[in-house]
Amino acid sequence: MTRIVVVGAGSIGSCVALRLAEQGTEVVLVDAQKPAEGLSAHGFGWVNAVDNGFDPYYELSAESLRAHERLASEAGGEPWFFRHGNLHWADSAEGARRLAAVADGYRAKGYPVEEVDAGRALRELQPGLSLDGLHGPLVYYPADAHVVSDRFVAAVQERARRAGVRLRIGDAVTGLLGADPVRGVVLASGQRIEADAVVSCAGRGTGELLGRAGADVPLVEPGDAGATVLGLLVRTSPVPVRVDRVLHAPHLSIRPHSGGRLVLHCHDVDEELAPDHPDPSEQGRSAAEQVLARLADVLPGTIGADVTVEDAYVGVRPMPADGMSVLGWVPGAGSLYVVVTHSGLTLAPVLGEIVAQEVLGEPSALAAAFRPERFATR
């Protein structure tokens, strides 16, 4: 029987391990930290077809919406995938123009987009919104979805266990067996796990793992000019306002969580996070209060409800240097396959399908534009 070691038990690694095991492969999934402590379990979890001007990425993300539905239909337990759409609006003329341009791009690709007036938004989509200062129509993407991130990771891992995946959690990979080809991993405990192939789904640990094979996939580092990879995700206590879909207000993004909680995110607050802060936890707590303070401006029904910050998580997004996903066999390190991207929660189910297919010998057309070889020529 073929044995595969998957390194990284976040959303992508868990989906890869599951799909490999379903093909009859012996799979060991390893990670240095508990899945509940990682970025995947805290992520914003907005699932949408991403139109960033690169058609292969749009096709990949559009297929991942369908892959999420396939996976959700198979998994038991509490639901984690909700296709309830995304509502977006602006508070300035320039913001409204940007929203309209983005919407036009999606329409040109055949992706469903609706313009919604304030009356319909308040009646049908999100009662209780404050739309003071609204410029132009609201834009509604009915095909967008969201995942409850910690439920998602837990559900996929439970299904993976039932499919036969062995988890080694809390035991970091400290070495690779062999070089070309790679034939397994060495763990901090000293255990050596031999394998026919190793799949790196190590996120921010990608560089360290690939470096053990003399290879590299460059990631954007905190503090690099032109990109923000530090991200703050804020989870609230239960709120008295029902929210069913992703809301993108001008200065606050909101995603429903479990038990009436919300997950909040602000891009501009991310930009203020200092990568070299002497106390990252304190920085996260302080910034989280700043984010929470904006909630009442969007949902006035939360005023006076003693809504608090239950969790403030500052993570570093695993963003490849050119902003695009990386998928494929590592050049010069036979039998070592690498997957690294932002956003993992958006793409994990389709990446799980693609990687299982490719590791077992069948190349995927969806992955052809994302090979790691593109960095070798730089």
Short mmCIF file of C-alpha atoms in Angstrom, two decimals:
data_model
loop_
_atom_site.label_atom_id
_atom_site.label_comp_id
_atom_site.label_asym_id
_atom_site.label_seq_id
_atom_site.Cartn_x
_atom_site.Cartn_y
_atom_site.Cartn_z
CA MET A 1 0.00 0.00 0.00
CA THR A 2 1.20 3.51 -0.81
CA ARG A 3 2.07 5.58 2.27
CA ILE A 4 1.97 9.38 2.24
CA VAL A 5 3.04 11.76 5.00
CA VAL A 6 1.11 15.05 5.01
CA VAL A 7 2.82 17.82 6.98
CA GLY A 8 0.43 20.43 8.36
CA ALA A 9 -2.97 19.67 9.91
CA GLY A 10 -4.76 22.89 9.02
CA SER A 11 -7.61 23.13 6.55
CA ILE A 12 -5.56 22.21 3.47
CA GLY A 13 -3.55 19.39 5.02
CA SER A 14 -6.66 17.88 6.58
CA CYS A 15 -8.50 17.89 3.23
CA VAL A 16 -5.47 16.43 1.44
CA ALA A 17 -5.15 13.65 4.01
CA LEU A 18 -8.85 12.82 3.79
CA ARG A 19 -8.95 12.61 0.01
CA LEU A 20 -5.77 10.52 -0.13
CA ALA A 21 -7.13 8.08 2.46
CA GLU A 22 -10.37 7.75 0.52
CA GLN A 23 -8.29 6.51 -2.43
CA GLY A 24 -6.94 3.64 -0.35
CA THR A 25 -3.67 5.33 0.59
CA GLU A 26 -2.06 4.95 4.03
CA VAL A 27 -1.79 8.51 5.36
CA VAL A 28 0.02 9.99 8.36
CA LEU A 29 -0.93 13.61 9.13
CA VAL A 30 1.61 15.42 11.32
CA ASP A 31 1.71 18.84 12.91
CA ALA A 32 3.67 20.52 15.69
CA GLN A 33 0.59 22.27 17.10
CA LYS A 34 -2.99 21.36 17.85
CA PRO A 35 -5.32 22.19 14.93
CA ALA A 36 -7.49 24.38 17.18
CA GLU A 37 -4.46 26.64 17.75
CA GLY A 38 -3.72 27.30 14.09
CA LEU A 39 -4.74 29.95 11.59
CA SER A 40 -7.28 27.70 9.86
CA ALA A 41 -9.39 27.29 12.99
CA HIS A 42 -9.55 31.08 13.47
CA GLY A 43 -9.83 32.28 9.87
CA PHE A 44 -12.52 34.52 8.47
CA GLY A 45 -13.84 31.71 6.28
CA TRP A 46 -15.37 33.68 3.40
CA VAL A 47 -15.72 31.31 0.44
CA ASN A 48 -16.13 32.92 -2.97
CA ALA A 49 -14.92 32.85 -6.54
CA VAL A 50 -12.00 35.28 -6.51
CA ASP A 51 -11.68 37.58 -9.53
CA ASN A 52 -8.17 38.99 -9.13
CA GLY A 53 -7.47 39.34 -12.84
CA PHE A 54 -5.86 35.91 -13.21
CA ASP A 55 -8.32 33.54 -14.86
CA PRO A 56 -6.77 30.28 -13.55
CA TYR A 57 -7.18 31.53 -9.98
CA TYR A 58 -10.79 32.45 -10.63
CA GLU A 59 -11.43 28.95 -12.00
CA LEU A 60 -9.68 27.36 -9.01
CA SER A 61 -11.68 29.36 -6.47
CA ALA A 62 -14.96 28.88 -8.34
CA GLU A 63 -14.41 25.12 -8.31
CA SER A 64 -13.67 25.27 -4.60
CA LEU A 65 -17.20 26.53 -3.96
CA ARG A 66 -18.45 23.34 -5.57
CA ALA A 67 -15.84 21.28 -3.70
CA HIS A 68 -17.02 22.76 -0.39
CA GLU A 69 -20.55 21.65 -1.22
CA ARG A 70 -19.35 18.16 -2.12
CA LEU A 71 -17.43 17.84 1.12
CA ALA A 72 -20.22 19.30 3.26
CA SER A 73 -22.72 16.85 1.79
CA GLU A 74 -20.50 13.93 2.87
CA ALA A 75 -19.54 15.06 6.37
CA GLY A 76 -21.68 14.48 9.43
CA GLY A 77 -21.85 16.37 12.69
CA GLU A 78 -22.68 20.03 13.13
CA PRO A 79 -22.98 21.98 9.87
CA TRP A 80 -20.03 24.18 8.95
CA PHE A 81 -20.71 25.31 5.35
CA PHE A 82 -23.36 27.94 4.66
CA ARG A 83 -24.10 29.30 1.18
CA HIS A 84 -26.00 32.40 2.25
CA GLY A 85 -24.24 35.03 0.16
CA ASN A 86 -22.24 38.17 0.82
CA LEU A 87 -23.55 41.73 1.12
CA HIS A 88 -21.19 44.62 0.36
CA TRP A 89 -21.73 48.40 0.45
CA ALA A 90 -19.86 51.70 0.41
CA ASP A 91 -19.98 55.00 2.26
CA SER A 92 -18.34 57.19 -0.37
CA ALA A 93 -18.74 57.89 -4.07
CA GLU A 94 -15.28 56.49 -4.76
CA GLY A 95 -16.05 53.35 -2.76
CA ALA A 96 -19.28 52.88 -4.71
CA ARG A 97 -17.40 53.19 -7.99
CA ARG A 98 -14.92 50.52 -6.87
CA LEU A 99 -17.72 48.17 -5.85
CA ALA A 100 -19.45 48.68 -9.20
CA ALA A 101 -16.24 47.94 -11.11
CA VAL A 102 -15.68 44.74 -9.14
CA ALA A 103 -19.30 43.69 -9.71
CA ASP A 104 -18.97 44.31 -13.45
CA GLY A 105 -15.94 42.02 -13.54
CA TYR A 106 -17.87 39.22 -11.89
CA ARG A 107 -20.85 39.68 -14.19
CA ALA A 108 -18.54 39.41 -17.19
CA LYS A 109 -17.49 35.98 -15.90
CA GLY A 110 -21.08 34.87 -15.41
CA TYR A 111 -20.88 34.96 -11.62
CA PRO A 112 -24.19 36.02 -10.03
CA VAL A 113 -24.30 39.62 -8.76
CA GLU A 114 -27.32 41.66 -7.69
CA GLU A 115 -27.72 45.36 -6.95
CA VAL A 116 -29.91 45.81 -3.88
CA ASP A 117 -31.53 48.95 -2.52
CA ALA A 118 -31.54 49.74 1.18
CA GLY A 119 -35.18 48.72 1.60
CA ARG A 120 -34.68 45.21 0.28
CA ALA A 121 -31.43 44.80 2.20
CA LEU A 122 -33.15 45.65 5.46
CA ARG A 123 -36.24 43.54 4.73
CA GLU A 124 -34.68 40.41 3.29
CA LEU A 125 -30.94 40.24 3.84
CA GLN A 126 -29.97 41.86 7.11
CA PRO A 127 -32.63 43.54 9.26
CA GLY A 128 -31.23 46.06 11.68
CA LEU A 129 -28.34 47.31 9.57
CA SER A 130 -27.26 50.89 9.93
CA LEU A 131 -26.82 52.28 6.42
CA ASP A 132 -26.08 55.88 7.36
CA GLY A 133 -23.92 57.48 4.68
CA LEU A 134 -24.73 54.80 2.11
CA HIS A 135 -23.48 55.67 -1.39
CA GLY A 136 -24.99 53.81 -4.30
CA PRO A 137 -26.71 50.43 -4.14
CA LEU A 138 -25.62 47.55 -1.98
CA VAL A 139 -24.02 44.69 -3.94
CA TYR A 140 -25.15 41.16 -3.14
CA TYR A 141 -23.32 38.01 -4.22
CA PRO A 142 -25.84 35.19 -3.61
CA ALA A 143 -23.43 32.40 -4.57
CA ASP A 144 -20.85 33.34 -1.94
CA ALA A 145 -20.62 31.24 1.20
CA HIS A 146 -18.87 31.03 4.55
CA VAL A 147 -17.53 28.30 6.79
CA VAL A 148 -17.45 28.14 10.57
CA SER A 149 -13.74 27.58 10.55
CA ASP A 150 -13.10 25.61 13.72
CA ARG A 151 -16.06 23.30 13.01
CA PHE A 152 -14.79 22.80 9.47
CA VAL A 153 -11.29 21.71 10.51
CA ALA A 154 -12.64 19.45 13.25
CA ALA A 155 -15.21 17.82 10.95
CA VAL A 156 -12.69 17.10 8.20
CA GLN A 157 -10.21 15.62 10.66
CA GLU A 158 -12.86 13.43 12.24
CA ARG A 159 -13.86 12.15 8.82
CA ALA A 160 -10.18 11.62 7.99
CA ARG A 161 -9.72 9.52 11.13
CA ARG A 162 -12.68 7.38 10.14
CA ALA A 163 -11.08 6.95 6.71
CA GLY A 164 -7.92 5.61 8.39
CA VAL A 165 -5.68 8.68 8.61
CA ARG A 166 -3.23 8.51 11.54
CA LEU A 167 -2.65 11.86 13.25
CA ARG A 168 0.63 12.78 14.95
CA ILE A 169 -0.09 16.09 16.66
CA GLY A 170 2.45 17.94 18.82
CA ASP A 171 5.44 16.26 17.18
CA ALA A 172 7.20 18.62 14.78
CA VAL A 173 8.99 17.54 11.62
CA THR A 174 12.71 18.12 12.19
CA GLY A 175 14.12 16.41 9.13
CA LEU A 176 13.46 14.63 5.87
CA LEU A 177 14.50 11.12 4.92
CA GLY A 178 16.38 11.20 1.65
CA ALA A 179 16.72 14.11 -0.75
CA ASP A 180 15.87 13.14 -4.33
CA PRO A 181 13.61 11.34 -3.78
CA VAL A 182 12.36 12.30 -0.32
CA ARG A 183 11.31 9.13 1.46
CA GLY A 184 9.73 10.28 4.69
CA VAL A 185 10.19 12.51 7.72
CA VAL A 186 11.95 12.62 11.06
CA LEU A 187 9.94 13.93 14.01
CA ALA A 188 11.09 15.81 17.11
CA SER A 189 10.36 12.68 19.16
CA GLY A 190 12.97 10.86 17.09
CA GLN A 191 10.44 8.76 15.20
CA ARG A 192 11.22 8.18 11.54
CA ILE A 193 8.20 7.74 9.27
CA GLU A 194 9.06 6.27 5.90
CA ALA A 195 6.78 7.12 2.99
CA ASP A 196 6.46 6.99 -0.77
CA ALA A 197 5.90 10.75 -0.84
CA VAL A 198 5.69 13.75 1.49
CA VAL A 199 3.12 16.51 0.98
CA SER A 200 3.97 19.87 2.52
CA CYS A 201 0.87 21.76 3.67
CA ALA A 202 2.91 23.56 6.28
CA GLY A 203 1.69 27.13 5.71
CA ARG A 204 4.18 29.56 7.23
CA GLY A 205 6.48 26.62 7.90
CA THR A 206 6.84 25.90 4.18
CA GLY A 207 10.23 27.57 3.83
CA GLU A 208 11.75 25.68 6.75
CA LEU A 209 10.44 22.32 5.53
CA LEU A 210 11.46 22.81 1.90
CA GLY A 211 14.83 24.15 3.02
CA ARG A 212 15.60 20.71 4.43
CA ALA A 213 15.50 19.48 0.82
CA GLY A 214 17.54 22.41 -0.50
CA ALA A 215 14.47 24.02 -2.08
CA ASP A 216 12.45 27.17 -1.51
CA VAL A 217 9.08 28.75 -2.23
CA PRO A 218 9.35 32.41 -1.15
CA LEU A 219 6.58 33.82 1.02
CA VAL A 220 5.74 37.43 1.79
CA GLU A 221 7.17 38.32 5.20
CA PRO A 222 5.58 40.60 7.79
CA GLY A 223 6.84 44.11 7.15
CA ASP A 224 7.48 43.58 3.43
CA ALA A 225 6.34 46.55 1.36
CA GLY A 226 3.19 46.21 -0.75
CA ALA A 227 1.42 43.39 1.10
CA THR A 228 -0.18 42.89 4.51
CA VAL A 229 0.20 39.35 5.80
CA LEU A 230 -0.44 39.95 9.49
CA GLY A 231 -4.14 39.49 10.15
CA LEU A 232 -6.31 39.96 13.24
CA LEU A 233 -9.46 37.83 13.59
CA VAL A 234 -11.80 38.79 16.40
CA ARG A 235 -14.48 36.45 17.74
CA THR A 236 -17.24 38.04 19.80
CA SER A 237 -19.45 36.74 22.55
CA PRO A 238 -23.04 35.96 21.43
CA VAL A 239 -24.85 38.99 20.02
CA PRO A 240 -28.61 39.77 20.13
CA VAL A 241 -28.77 40.32 16.35
CA ARG A 242 -29.18 37.41 13.95
CA VAL A 243 -26.60 37.44 11.15
CA ASP A 244 -26.85 34.74 8.48
CA ARG A 245 -24.38 35.86 5.82
CA VAL A 246 -21.07 37.61 5.28
CA LEU A 247 -21.35 41.38 5.58
CA HIS A 248 -18.73 43.73 4.18
CA ALA A 249 -19.43 47.15 5.65
CA PRO A 250 -17.14 50.02 4.62
CA HIS A 251 -14.84 49.60 7.65
CA LEU A 252 -15.74 46.20 9.08
CA SER A 253 -16.21 42.66 7.76
CA ILE A 254 -18.54 40.32 9.66
CA ARG A 255 -19.00 36.56 9.43
CA PRO A 256 -21.52 34.48 11.43
CA HIS A 257 -19.95 32.03 13.85
CA SER A 258 -21.51 29.37 16.09
CA GLY A 259 -23.81 30.08 19.00
CA GLY A 260 -24.78 33.58 17.89
CA ARG A 261 -21.17 34.75 17.86
CA LEU A 262 -19.54 36.77 15.10
CA VAL A 263 -16.07 36.88 13.57
CA LEU A 264 -14.85 40.38 12.75
CA HIS A 265 -12.03 41.62 10.54
CA CYS A 266 -10.73 45.04 9.47
CA HIS A 267 -8.12 45.41 6.72
CA ASP A 268 -7.01 48.83 7.94
CA VAL A 269 -6.40 47.50 11.46
CA ASP A 270 -4.26 44.71 9.97
CA GLU A 271 -2.11 47.39 8.36
CA GLU A 272 -1.45 48.96 11.76
CA LEU A 273 -0.19 45.74 13.37
CA ALA A 274 3.53 45.88 14.08
CA PRO A 275 5.39 42.69 13.12
CA ASP A 276 8.07 43.39 15.75
CA HIS A 277 5.75 44.36 18.60
CA PRO A 278 7.33 43.38 21.95
CA ASP A 279 4.04 41.89 23.21
CA PRO A 280 2.02 40.46 20.28
CA SER A 281 -0.74 39.19 22.58
CA GLU A 282 -1.28 42.62 24.10
CA GLN A 283 -1.20 44.21 20.64
CA GLY A 284 -3.88 41.76 19.50
CA ARG A 285 -6.11 42.42 22.51
CA SER A 286 -5.84 46.18 22.11
CA ALA A 287 -6.53 46.05 18.37
CA ALA A 288 -9.46 43.67 18.95
CA GLU A 289 -11.20 46.25 21.13
CA GLN A 290 -10.74 48.77 18.32
CA VAL A 291 -12.38 46.34 15.89
CA LEU A 292 -15.23 45.50 18.28
CA ALA A 293 -15.99 49.20 18.76
CA ARG A 294 -17.02 49.41 15.10
CA LEU A 295 -19.71 46.73 15.41
CA ALA A 296 -22.35 49.05 16.85
CA ASP A 297 -21.97 51.37 13.84
CA VAL A 298 -23.03 48.50 11.56
CA LEU A 299 -25.48 46.65 13.85
CA PRO A 300 -26.96 49.14 16.33
CA GLY A 301 -28.91 46.32 17.96
CA THR A 302 -25.68 45.27 19.68
CA ILE A 303 -25.51 48.52 21.67
CA GLY A 304 -25.96 47.90 25.37
CA ALA A 305 -25.76 44.13 24.95
CA ASP A 306 -22.38 43.78 26.67
CA VAL A 307 -20.80 42.14 23.62
CA THR A 308 -17.20 41.26 24.42
CA VAL A 309 -14.11 39.88 22.69
CA GLU A 310 -13.96 36.14 23.30
CA ASP A 311 -10.89 35.56 21.17
CA ALA A 312 -8.34 37.76 19.39
CA TYR A 313 -6.05 35.85 17.06
CA VAL A 314 -3.17 37.45 15.18
CA GLY A 315 -1.94 35.17 12.43
CA VAL A 316 0.51 35.43 9.56
CA ARG A 317 -1.01 34.57 6.21
CA PRO A 318 1.05 32.08 4.14
CA MET A 319 1.14 34.31 1.05
CA PRO A 320 3.49 33.24 -1.79
CA ALA A 321 5.72 36.06 -3.02
CA ASP A 322 3.69 36.61 -6.20
CA GLY A 323 0.34 36.32 -4.41
CA MET A 324 -0.68 33.15 -6.24
CA SER A 325 -1.16 29.60 -4.97
CA VAL A 326 1.67 27.10 -5.26
CA LEU A 327 0.83 23.50 -6.18
CA GLY A 328 3.16 20.81 -7.41
CA TRP A 329 6.20 18.60 -7.05
CA VAL A 330 9.23 20.45 -5.71
CA PRO A 331 11.98 20.72 -8.36
CA GLY A 332 15.10 18.79 -7.35
CA ALA A 333 13.35 17.05 -4.47
CA GLY A 334 11.56 14.07 -5.97
CA SER A 335 8.52 12.78 -4.07
CA LEU A 336 8.10 16.08 -2.18
CA TYR A 337 4.91 17.92 -3.13
CA VAL A 338 4.18 21.45 -1.90
CA VAL A 339 0.90 23.30 -1.36
CA VAL A 340 0.90 26.84 0.01
CA THR A 341 -1.63 29.62 -0.53
CA HIS A 342 -3.88 32.26 0.91
CA SER A 343 -6.73 31.68 1.61
CA GLY A 344 -6.59 28.09 2.73
CA LEU A 345 -10.14 28.04 4.07
CA THR A 346 -11.46 29.21 0.70
CA LEU A 347 -9.53 26.66 -1.33
CA ALA A 348 -8.94 23.69 0.97
CA PRO A 349 -11.58 21.27 -0.38
CA VAL A 350 -10.59 21.67 -4.03
CA LEU A 351 -6.89 21.54 -3.14
CA GLY A 352 -7.53 18.31 -1.27
CA GLU A 353 -9.06 16.80 -4.40
CA ILE A 354 -6.33 18.12 -6.71
CA VAL A 355 -3.39 17.07 -4.56
CA ALA A 356 -4.74 13.57 -3.98
CA GLN A 357 -5.22 13.22 -7.73
CA GLU A 358 -1.71 14.47 -8.55
CA VAL A 359 0.16 12.61 -5.83
CA LEU A 360 -1.44 9.41 -7.06
CA GLY A 361 -0.21 10.06 -10.59
CA GLU A 362 -2.84 12.06 -12.49
CA PRO A 363 -2.00 15.71 -13.22
CA SER A 364 -4.78 18.27 -12.79
CA ALA A 365 -5.46 20.99 -15.34
CA LEU A 366 -6.62 23.27 -12.51
CA ALA A 367 -3.13 23.15 -10.98
CA ALA A 368 -1.12 23.75 -14.16
CA ALA A 369 -0.78 27.52 -13.69
CA PHE A 370 0.48 27.27 -10.09
CA ARG A 371 3.62 25.17 -10.27
CA PRO A 372 6.59 25.91 -7.94
CA GLU A 373 8.95 25.90 -10.94
CA ARG A 374 8.01 29.53 -11.59
CA PHE A 375 10.23 30.60 -8.70
CA ALA A 376 13.23 28.57 -9.86
CA THR A 377 13.91 30.95 -12.78
CA ARG A 378 14.08 34.08 -10.63
#
